PDB file of C-alpha atoms in Angstrom:
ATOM      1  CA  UNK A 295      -6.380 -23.115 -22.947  1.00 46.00           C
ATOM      2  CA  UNK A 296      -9.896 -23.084 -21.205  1.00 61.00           C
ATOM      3  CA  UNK A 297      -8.501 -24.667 -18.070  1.00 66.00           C
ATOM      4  CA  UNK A 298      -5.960 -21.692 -18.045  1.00 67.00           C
ATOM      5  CA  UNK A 299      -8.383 -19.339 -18.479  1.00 70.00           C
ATOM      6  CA  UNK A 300     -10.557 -21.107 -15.413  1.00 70.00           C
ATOM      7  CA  UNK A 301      -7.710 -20.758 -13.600  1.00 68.00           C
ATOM      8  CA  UNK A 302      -7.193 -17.468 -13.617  1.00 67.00           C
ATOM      9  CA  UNK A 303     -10.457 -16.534 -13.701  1.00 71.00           C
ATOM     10  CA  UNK A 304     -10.583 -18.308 -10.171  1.00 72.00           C
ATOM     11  CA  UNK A 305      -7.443 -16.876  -8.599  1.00 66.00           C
ATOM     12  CA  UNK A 306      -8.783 -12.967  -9.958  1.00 69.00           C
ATOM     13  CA  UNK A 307     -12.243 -14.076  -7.943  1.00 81.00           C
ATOM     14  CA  UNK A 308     -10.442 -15.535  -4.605  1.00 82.00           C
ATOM     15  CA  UNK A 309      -7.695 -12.406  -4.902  1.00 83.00           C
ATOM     16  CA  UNK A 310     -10.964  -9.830  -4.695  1.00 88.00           C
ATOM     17  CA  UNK A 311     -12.641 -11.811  -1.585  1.00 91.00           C
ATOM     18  CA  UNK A 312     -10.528 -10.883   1.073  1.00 91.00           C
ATOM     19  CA  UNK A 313     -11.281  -6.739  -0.406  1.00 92.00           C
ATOM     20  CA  UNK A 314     -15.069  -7.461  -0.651  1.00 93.00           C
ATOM     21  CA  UNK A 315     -15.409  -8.486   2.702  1.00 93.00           C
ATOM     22  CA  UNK A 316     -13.279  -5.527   3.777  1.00 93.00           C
ATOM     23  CA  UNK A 317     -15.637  -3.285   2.132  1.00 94.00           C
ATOM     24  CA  UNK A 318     -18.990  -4.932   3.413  1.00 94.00           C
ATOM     25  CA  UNK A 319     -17.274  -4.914   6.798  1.00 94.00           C
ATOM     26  CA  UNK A 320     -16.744  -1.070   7.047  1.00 94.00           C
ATOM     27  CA  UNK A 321     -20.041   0.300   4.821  1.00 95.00           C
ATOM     28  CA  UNK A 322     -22.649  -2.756   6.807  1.00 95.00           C
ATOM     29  CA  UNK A 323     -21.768  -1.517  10.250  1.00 94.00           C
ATOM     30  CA  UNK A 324     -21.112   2.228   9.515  1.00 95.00           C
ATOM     31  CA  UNK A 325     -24.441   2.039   7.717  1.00 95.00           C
ATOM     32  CA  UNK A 326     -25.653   0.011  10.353  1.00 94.00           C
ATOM     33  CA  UNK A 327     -24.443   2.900  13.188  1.00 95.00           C
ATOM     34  CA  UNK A 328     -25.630   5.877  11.493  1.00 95.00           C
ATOM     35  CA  UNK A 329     -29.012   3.947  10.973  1.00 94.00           C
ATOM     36  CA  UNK A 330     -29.986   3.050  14.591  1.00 93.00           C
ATOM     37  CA  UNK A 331     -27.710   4.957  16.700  1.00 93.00           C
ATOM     38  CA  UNK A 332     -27.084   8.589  15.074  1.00 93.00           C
ATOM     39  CA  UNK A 333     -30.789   9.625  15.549  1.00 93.00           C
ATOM     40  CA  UNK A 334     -30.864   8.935  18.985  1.00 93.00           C
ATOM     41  CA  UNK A 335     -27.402  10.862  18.998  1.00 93.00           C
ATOM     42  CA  UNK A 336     -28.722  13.684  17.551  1.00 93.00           C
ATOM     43  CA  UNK A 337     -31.603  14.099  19.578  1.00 93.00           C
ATOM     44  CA  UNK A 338     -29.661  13.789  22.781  1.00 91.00           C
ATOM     45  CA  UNK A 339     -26.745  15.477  22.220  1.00 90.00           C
ATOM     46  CA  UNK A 340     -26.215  17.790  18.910  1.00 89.00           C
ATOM     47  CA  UNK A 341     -26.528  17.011  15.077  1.00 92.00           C
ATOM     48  CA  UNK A 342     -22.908  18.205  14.637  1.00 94.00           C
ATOM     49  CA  UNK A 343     -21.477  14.845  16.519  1.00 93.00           C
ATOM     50  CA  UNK A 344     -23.287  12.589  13.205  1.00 93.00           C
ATOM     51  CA  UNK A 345     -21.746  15.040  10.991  1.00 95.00           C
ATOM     52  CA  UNK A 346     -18.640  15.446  11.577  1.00 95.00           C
ATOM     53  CA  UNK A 347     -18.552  11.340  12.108  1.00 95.00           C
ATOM     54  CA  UNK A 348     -20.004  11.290   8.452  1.00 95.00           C
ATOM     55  CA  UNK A 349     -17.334  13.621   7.109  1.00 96.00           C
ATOM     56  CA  UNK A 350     -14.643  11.000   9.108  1.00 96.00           C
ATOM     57  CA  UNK A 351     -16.483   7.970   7.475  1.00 96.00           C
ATOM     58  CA  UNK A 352     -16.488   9.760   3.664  1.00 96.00           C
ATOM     59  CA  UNK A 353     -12.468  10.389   4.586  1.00 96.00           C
ATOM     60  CA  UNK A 354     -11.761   6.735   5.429  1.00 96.00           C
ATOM     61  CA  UNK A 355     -13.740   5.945   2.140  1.00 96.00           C
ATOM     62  CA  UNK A 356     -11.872   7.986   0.324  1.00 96.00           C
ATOM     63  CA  UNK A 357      -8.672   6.540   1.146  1.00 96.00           C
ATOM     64  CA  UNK A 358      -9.536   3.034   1.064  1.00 96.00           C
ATOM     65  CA  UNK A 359     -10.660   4.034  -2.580  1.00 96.00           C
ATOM     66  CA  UNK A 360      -7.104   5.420  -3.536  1.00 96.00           C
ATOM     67  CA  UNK A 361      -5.258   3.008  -1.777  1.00 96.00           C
ATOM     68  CA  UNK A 362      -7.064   0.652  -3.748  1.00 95.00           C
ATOM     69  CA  UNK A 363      -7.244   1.875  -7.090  1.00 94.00           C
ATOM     70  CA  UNK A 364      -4.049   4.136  -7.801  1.00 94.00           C
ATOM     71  CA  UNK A 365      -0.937   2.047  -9.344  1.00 93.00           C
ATOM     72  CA  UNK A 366       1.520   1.654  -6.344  1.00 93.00           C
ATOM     73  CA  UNK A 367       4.630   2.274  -8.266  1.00 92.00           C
ATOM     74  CA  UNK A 368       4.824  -0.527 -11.299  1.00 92.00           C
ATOM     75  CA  UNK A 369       8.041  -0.465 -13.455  1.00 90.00           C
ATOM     76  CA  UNK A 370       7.653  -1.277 -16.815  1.00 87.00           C
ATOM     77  CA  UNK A 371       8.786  -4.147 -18.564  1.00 84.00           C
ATOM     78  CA  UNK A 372      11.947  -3.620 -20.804  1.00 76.00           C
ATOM     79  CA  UNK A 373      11.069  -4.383 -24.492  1.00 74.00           C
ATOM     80  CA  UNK A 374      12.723  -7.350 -26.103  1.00 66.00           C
ATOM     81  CA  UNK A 375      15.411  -5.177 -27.706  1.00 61.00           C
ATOM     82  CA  UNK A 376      16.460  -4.266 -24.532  1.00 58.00           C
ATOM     83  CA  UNK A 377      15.562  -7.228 -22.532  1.00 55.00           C
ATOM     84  CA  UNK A 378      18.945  -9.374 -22.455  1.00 57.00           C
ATOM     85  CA  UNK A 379      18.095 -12.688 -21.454  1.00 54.00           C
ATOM     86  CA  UNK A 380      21.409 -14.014 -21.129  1.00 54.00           C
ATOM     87  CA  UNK A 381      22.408 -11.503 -18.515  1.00 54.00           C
ATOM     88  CA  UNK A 382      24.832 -13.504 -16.321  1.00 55.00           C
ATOM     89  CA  UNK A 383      25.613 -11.205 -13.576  1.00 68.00           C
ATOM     90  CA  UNK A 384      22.873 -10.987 -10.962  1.00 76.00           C
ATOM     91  CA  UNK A 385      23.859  -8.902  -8.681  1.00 77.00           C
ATOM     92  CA  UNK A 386      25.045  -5.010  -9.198  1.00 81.00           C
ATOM     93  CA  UNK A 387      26.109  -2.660  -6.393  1.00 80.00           C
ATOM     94  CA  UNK A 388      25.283   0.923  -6.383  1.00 79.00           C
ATOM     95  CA  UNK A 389      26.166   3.871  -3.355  1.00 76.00           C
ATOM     96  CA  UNK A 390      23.948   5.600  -1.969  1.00 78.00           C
ATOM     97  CA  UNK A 391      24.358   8.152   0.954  1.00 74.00           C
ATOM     98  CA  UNK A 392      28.058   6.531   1.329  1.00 71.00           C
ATOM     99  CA  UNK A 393      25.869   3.323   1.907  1.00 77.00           C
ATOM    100  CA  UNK A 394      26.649  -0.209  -0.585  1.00 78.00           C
ATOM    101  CA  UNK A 395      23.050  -0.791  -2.274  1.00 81.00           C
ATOM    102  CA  UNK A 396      22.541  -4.151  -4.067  1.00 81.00           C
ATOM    103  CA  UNK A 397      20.293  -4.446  -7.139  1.00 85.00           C
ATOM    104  CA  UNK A 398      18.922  -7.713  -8.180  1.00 87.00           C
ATOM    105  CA  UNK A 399      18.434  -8.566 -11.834  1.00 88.00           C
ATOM    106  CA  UNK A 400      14.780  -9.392 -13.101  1.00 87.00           C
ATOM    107  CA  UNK A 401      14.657 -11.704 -14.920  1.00 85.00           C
ATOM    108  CA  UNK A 402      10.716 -10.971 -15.720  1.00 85.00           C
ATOM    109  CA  UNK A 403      10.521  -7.316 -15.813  1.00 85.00           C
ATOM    110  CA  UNK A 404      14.439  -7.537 -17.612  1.00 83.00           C
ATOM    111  CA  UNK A 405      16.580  -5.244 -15.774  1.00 85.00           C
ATOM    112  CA  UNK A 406      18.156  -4.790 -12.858  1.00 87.00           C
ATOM    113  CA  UNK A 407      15.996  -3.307  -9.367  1.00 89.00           C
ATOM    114  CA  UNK A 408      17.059  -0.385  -8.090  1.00 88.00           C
ATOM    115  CA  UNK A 409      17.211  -0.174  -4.380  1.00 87.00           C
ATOM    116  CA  UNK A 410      13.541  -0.824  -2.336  1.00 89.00           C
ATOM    117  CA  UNK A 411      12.447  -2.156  -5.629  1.00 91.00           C
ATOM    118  CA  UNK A 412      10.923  -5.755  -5.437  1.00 92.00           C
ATOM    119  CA  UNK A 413       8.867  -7.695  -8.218  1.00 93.00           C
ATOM    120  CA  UNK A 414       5.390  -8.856  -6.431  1.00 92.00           C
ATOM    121  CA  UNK A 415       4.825 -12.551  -7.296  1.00 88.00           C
ATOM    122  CA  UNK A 416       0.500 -11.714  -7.044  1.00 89.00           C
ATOM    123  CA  UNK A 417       0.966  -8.728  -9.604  1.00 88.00           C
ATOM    124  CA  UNK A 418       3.847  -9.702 -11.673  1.00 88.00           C
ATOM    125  CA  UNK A 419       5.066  -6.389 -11.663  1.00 90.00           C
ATOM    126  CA  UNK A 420       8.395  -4.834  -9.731  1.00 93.00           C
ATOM    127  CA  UNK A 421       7.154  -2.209  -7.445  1.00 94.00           C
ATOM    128  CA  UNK A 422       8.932   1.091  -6.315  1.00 92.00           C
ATOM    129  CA  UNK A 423       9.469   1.268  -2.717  1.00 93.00           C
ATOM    130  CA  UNK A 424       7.675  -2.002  -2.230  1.00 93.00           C
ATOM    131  CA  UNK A 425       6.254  -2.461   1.081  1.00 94.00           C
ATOM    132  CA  UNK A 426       4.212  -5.126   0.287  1.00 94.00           C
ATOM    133  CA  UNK A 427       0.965  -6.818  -1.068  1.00 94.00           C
ATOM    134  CA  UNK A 428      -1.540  -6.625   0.891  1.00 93.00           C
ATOM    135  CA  UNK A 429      -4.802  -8.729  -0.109  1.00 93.00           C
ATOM    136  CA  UNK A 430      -7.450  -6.622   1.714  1.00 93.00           C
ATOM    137  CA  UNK A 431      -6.815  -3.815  -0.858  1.00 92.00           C
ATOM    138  CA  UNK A 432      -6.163  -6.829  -3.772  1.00 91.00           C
ATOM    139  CA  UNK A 433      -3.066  -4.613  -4.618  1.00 94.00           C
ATOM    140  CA  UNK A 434       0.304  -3.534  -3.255  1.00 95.00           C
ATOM    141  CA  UNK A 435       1.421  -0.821  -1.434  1.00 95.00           C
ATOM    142  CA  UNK A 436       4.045   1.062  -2.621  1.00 94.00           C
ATOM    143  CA  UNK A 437       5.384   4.594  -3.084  1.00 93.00           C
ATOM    144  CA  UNK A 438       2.717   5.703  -4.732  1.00 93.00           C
ATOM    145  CA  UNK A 439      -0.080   4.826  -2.867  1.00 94.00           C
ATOM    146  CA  UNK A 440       2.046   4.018   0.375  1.00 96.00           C
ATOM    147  CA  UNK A 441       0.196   7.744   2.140  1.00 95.00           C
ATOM    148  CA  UNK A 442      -3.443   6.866   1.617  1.00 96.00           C
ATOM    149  CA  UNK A 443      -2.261   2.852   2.619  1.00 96.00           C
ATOM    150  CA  UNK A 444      -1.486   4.535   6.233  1.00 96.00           C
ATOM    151  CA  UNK A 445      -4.206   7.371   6.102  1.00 96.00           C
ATOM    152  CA  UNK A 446      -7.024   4.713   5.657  1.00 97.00           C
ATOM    153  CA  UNK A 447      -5.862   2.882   8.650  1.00 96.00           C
ATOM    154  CA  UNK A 448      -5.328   5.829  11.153  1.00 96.00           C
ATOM    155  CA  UNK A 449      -8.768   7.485   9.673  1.00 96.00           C
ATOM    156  CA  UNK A 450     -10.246   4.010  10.384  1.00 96.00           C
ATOM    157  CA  UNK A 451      -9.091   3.158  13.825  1.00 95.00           C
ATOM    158  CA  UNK A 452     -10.290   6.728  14.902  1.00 96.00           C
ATOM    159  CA  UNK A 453     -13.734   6.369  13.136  1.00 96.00           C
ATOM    160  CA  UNK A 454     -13.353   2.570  15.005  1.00 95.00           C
ATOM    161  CA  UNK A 455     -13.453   4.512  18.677  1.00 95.00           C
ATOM    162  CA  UNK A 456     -15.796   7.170  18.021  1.00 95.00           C
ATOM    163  CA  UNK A 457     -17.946   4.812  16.982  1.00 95.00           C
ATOM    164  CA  UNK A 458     -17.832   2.414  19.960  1.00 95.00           C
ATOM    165  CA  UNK A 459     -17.559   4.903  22.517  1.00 94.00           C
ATOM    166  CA  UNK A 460     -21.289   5.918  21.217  1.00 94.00           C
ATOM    167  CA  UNK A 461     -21.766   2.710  21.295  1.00 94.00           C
ATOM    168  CA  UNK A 462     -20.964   2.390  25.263  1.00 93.00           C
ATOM    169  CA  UNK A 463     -22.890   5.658  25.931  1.00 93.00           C
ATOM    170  CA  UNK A 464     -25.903   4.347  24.483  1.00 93.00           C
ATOM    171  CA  UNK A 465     -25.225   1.007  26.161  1.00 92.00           C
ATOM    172  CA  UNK A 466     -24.761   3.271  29.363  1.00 91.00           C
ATOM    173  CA  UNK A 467     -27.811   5.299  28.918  1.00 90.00           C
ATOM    174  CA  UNK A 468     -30.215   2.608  27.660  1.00 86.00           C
ATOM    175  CA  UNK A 469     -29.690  -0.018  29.713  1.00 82.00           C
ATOM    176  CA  UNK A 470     -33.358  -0.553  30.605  1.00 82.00           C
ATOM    177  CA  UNK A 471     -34.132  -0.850  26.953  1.00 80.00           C
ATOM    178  CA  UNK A 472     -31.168  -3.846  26.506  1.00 82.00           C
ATOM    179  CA  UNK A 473     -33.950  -6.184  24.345  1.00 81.00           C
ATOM    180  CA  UNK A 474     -34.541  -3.242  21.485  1.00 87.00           C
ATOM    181  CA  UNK A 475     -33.157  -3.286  18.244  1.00 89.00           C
ATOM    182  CA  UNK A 476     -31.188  -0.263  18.399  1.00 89.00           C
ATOM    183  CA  UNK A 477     -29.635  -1.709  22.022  1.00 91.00           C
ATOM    184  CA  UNK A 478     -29.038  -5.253  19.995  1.00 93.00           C
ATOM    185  CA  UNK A 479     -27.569  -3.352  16.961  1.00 93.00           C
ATOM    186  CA  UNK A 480     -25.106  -1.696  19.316  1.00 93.00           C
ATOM    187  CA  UNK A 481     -23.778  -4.758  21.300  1.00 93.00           C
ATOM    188  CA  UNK A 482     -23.113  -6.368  17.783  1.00 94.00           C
ATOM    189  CA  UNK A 483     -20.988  -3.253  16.894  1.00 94.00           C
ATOM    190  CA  UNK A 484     -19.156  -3.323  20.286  1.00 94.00           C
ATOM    191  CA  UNK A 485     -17.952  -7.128  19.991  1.00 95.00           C
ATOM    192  CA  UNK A 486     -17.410  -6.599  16.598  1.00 94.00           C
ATOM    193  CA  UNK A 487     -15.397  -3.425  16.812  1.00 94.00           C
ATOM    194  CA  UNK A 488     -13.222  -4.752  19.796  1.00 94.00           C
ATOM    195  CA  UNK A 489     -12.489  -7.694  17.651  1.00 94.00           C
ATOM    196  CA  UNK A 490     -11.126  -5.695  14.667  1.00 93.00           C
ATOM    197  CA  UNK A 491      -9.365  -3.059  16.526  1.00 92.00           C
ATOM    198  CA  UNK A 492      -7.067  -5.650  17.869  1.00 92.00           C
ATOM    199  CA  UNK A 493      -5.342  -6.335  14.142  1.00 93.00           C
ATOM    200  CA  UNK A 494      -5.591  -2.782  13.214  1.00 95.00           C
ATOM    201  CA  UNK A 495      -3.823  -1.020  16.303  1.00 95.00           C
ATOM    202  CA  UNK A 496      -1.193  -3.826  16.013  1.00 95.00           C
ATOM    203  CA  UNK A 497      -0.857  -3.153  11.894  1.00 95.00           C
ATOM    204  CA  UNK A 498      -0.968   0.758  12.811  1.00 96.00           C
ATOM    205  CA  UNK A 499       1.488   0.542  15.105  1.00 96.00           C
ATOM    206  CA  UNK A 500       3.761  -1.454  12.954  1.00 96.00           C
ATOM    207  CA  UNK A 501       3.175   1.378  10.279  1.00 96.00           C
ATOM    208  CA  UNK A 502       4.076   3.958  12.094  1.00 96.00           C
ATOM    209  CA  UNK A 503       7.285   2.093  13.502  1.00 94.00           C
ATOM    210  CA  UNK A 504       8.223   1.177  10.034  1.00 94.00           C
ATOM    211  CA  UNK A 505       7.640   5.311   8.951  1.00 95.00           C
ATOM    212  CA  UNK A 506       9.576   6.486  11.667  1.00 94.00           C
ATOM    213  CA  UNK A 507      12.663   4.086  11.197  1.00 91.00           C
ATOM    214  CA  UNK A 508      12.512   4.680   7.663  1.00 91.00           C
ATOM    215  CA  UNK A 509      11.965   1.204   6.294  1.00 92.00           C
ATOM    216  CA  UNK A 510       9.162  -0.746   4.312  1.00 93.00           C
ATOM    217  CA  UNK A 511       7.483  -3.783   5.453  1.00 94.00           C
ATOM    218  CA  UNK A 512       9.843  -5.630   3.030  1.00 92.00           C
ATOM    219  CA  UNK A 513      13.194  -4.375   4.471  1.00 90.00           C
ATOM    220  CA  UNK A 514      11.908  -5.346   7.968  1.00 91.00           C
ATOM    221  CA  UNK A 515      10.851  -8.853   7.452  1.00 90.00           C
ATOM    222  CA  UNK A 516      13.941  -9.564   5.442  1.00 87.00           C
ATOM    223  CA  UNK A 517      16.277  -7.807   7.630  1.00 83.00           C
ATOM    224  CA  UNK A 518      18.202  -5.453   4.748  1.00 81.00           C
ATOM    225  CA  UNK A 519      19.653  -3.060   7.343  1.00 77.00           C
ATOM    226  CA  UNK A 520      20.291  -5.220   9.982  1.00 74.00           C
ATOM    227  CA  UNK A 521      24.606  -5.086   9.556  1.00 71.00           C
ATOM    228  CA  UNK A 522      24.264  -2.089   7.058  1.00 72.00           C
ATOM    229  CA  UNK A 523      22.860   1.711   8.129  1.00 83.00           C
ATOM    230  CA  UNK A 524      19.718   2.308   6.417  1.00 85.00           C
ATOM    231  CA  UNK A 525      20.504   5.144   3.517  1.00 86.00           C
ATOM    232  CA  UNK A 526      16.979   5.880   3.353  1.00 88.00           C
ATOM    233  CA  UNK A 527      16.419   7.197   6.892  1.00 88.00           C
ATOM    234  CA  UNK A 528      16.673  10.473   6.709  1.00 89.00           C
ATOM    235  CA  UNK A 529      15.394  11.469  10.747  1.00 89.00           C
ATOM    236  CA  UNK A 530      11.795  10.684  11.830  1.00 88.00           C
ATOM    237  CA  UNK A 531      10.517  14.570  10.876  1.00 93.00           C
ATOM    238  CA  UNK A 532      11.747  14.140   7.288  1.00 93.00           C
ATOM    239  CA  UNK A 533      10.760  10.508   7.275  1.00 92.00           C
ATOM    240  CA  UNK A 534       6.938  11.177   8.566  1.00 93.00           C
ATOM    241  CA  UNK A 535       7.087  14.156   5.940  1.00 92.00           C
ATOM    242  CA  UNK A 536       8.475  11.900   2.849  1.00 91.00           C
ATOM    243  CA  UNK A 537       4.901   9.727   3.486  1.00 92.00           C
ATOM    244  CA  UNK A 538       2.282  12.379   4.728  1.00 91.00           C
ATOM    245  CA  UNK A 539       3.452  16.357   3.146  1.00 89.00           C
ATOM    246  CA  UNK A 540       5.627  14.879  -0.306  1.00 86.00           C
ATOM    247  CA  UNK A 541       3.692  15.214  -3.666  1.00 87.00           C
ATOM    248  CA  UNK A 542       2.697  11.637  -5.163  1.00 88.00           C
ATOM    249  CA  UNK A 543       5.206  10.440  -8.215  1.00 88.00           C
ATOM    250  CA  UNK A 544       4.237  10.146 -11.323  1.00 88.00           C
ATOM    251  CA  UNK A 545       3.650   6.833 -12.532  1.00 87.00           C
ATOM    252  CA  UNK A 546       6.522   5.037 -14.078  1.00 80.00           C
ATOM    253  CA  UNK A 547       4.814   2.999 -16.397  1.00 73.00           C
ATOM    254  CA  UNK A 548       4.699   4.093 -20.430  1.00 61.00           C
ATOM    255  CA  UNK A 549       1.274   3.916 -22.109  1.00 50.00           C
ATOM    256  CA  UNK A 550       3.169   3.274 -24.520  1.00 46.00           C
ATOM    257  CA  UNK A 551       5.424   0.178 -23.186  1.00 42.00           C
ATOM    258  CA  UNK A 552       8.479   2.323 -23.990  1.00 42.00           C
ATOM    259  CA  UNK A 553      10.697   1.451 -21.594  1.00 42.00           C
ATOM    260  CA  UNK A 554      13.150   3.643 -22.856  1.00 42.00           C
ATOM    261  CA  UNK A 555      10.872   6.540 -21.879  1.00 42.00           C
ATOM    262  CA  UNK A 556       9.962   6.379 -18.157  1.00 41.00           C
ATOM    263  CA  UNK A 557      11.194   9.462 -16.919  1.00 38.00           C
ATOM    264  CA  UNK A 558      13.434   9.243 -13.285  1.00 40.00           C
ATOM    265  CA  UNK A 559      12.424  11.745 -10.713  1.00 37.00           C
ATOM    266  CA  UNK A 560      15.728  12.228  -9.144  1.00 34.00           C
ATOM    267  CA  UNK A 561      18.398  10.326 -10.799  1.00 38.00           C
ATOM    268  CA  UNK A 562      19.292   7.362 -13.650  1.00 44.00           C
ATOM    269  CA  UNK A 563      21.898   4.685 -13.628  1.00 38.00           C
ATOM    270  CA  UNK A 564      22.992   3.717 -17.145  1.00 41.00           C
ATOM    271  CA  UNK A 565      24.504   0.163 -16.820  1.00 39.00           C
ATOM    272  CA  UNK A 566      26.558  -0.727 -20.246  1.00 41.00           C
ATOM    273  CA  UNK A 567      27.502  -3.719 -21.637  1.00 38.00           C
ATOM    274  CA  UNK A 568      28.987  -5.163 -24.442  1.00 41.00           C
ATOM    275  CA  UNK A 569      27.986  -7.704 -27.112  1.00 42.00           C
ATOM    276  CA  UNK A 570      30.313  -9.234 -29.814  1.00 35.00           C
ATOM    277  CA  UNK A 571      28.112  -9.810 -32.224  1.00 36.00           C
ATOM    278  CA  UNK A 572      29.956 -11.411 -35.991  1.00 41.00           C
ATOM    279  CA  UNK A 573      33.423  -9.961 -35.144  1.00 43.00           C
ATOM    280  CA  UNK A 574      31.926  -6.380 -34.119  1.00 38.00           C
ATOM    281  CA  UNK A 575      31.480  -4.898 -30.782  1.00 37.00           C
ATOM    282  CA  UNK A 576      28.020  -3.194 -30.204  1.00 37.00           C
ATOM    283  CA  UNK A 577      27.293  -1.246 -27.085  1.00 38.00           C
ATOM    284  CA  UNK A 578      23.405  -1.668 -25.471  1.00 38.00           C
ATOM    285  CA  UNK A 579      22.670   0.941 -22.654  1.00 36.00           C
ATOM    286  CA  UNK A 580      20.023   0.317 -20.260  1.00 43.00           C
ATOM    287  CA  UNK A 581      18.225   2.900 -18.351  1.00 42.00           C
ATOM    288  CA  UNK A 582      16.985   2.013 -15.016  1.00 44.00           C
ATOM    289  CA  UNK A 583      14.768   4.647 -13.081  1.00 44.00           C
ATOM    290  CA  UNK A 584      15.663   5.315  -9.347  1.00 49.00           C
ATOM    291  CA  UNK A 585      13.004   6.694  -7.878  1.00 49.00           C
ATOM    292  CA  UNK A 586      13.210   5.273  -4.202  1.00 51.00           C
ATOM    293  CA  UNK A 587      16.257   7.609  -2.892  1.00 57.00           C
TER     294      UNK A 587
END
């Protein structure tokens, strides 16, 4: 039992190392910019420009916060009296759009995924929408928190240039002053900058392609709509506006671990089956909430 408990207390450390050194990354060498190089900034130029970079910086805080922190879409788990565990049939196919939509039985969570659902292997949960789990924000992206996912990284990668484009200027203007601190601090920030905005343009850029298209990180790697039109791309306008203008879901897990009470936002499929039980036929309804459509 203690070795257990070691054991998870050791994966639950190394899960939240790749997120702490996300978070030193971005507060160290903001702090570190708006330490050496704002004053100068502000004398030079106007106090507005450290301003408004400090209202940019609080934004891309702010997201990497809810990104973070708000429940990406977890299903709940069905209770055992709903939970059939000799379920045979694995597979279920559902329309949607005039499009043939497979759902996968669970056979952790204990029912069957409705379409974009997929159970995460790091949280043990099914997730709605799931794009995928990402380990610099030690949680997965999903519907719910899919919007600030994609805010954080365009607010970043603009709060990125600003800040090495001061960083040049200074560079620029202060050349005969290369061995001071402030000159040191800003070379750092340059190499280090140009370094990281090479992964983030490219996972931008995938983001955006994925929003457009109408498809999750998931259905792209695994190559669902290859053969099959995608019945959840609804135009790039409405597809941009489903992520950035759409109110965020409510959360579809029960305090209460009802599964019978998680409440669909559009639409549920009641799958029924039948159990002989002693000579008599009893009928057990399952309620599976499709929120991904």
């Amino acid at each position: 039992m203690s070795n257990n408990r070691c054991r998870r207390c050791i994966g639950g450390i190394s899960r939240r190392i790749p997120c702490f050194v996300a978070w030193s990354l971005l507060v160290v060498l903001s702090s570190l910019y708006f330490i050496f190089i704002c004053p100068w900034i502000t004398n030079q130029l106007s106090i507005l420009i450290p301003i408004i970079q400090s209202i940019l910086f609080l934004f891309v805080i702010n997201n990497f916060i809810f990104a973070i922190n708000i429940d990406p879409g977890r299903y709940s788990r069905a209770p055992p009296d709903e939970n059939d565990d000799s379920e045979t049939t694995f597979h279920k196919t559902v329309e949607i759009h005039g499009t043939q939509c497979r759902m996968k039985w669970c056979q952790t969570c204990g029912f069957y995924r409705p379409p974009r659902c997929s159970h995460c292997s790091v949280c043990d949960f099914c997730i709605d929408t799931f794009d995928h789990h990402c380990p610099w924000l030690n949680n997965c992206v999903g519907r719910r928190n899919y919007r600030y996912f994609i805010c954080f990284l365009l607010s970043l990668l603009i709060h990125m240039f600003v800040v090495l484009s001061f960083c040049i200027y200074y560079i620029l203007k202060n050349h005969s002053k290369i061995g001071d601190i402030p000159s040191i601090i800003c070379l750092i920030l340059m190499v280090l900058i140009i370094l990281l905005t090479i992964p983030v343009v490219g996972l931008t850029s995938f983001h955006i392609m994925l929003i457009i298209r109408g498809r999750t990180t998931n259905e792209q790697v695994t190559g669902k709509f290859k053969s099959n039109i995608n019945p959840f791309d609804y135009g790039y306008l409405v597809n941009c506006s489903r992520i950035f203008a759409a109110s965020r879901p409510p959360k579809l897990i029960s305090s209460k671990k009802s599964y019978s009470k998680i409440k669909s936002t559009l639409y549920e499929i009641e799958a029924k089956k039948e159990n002989i039980l002693n000579g008599r036929t009893s009928e057990k309804i399952k309620h599976i909430s499709m929120t991904s459509v």
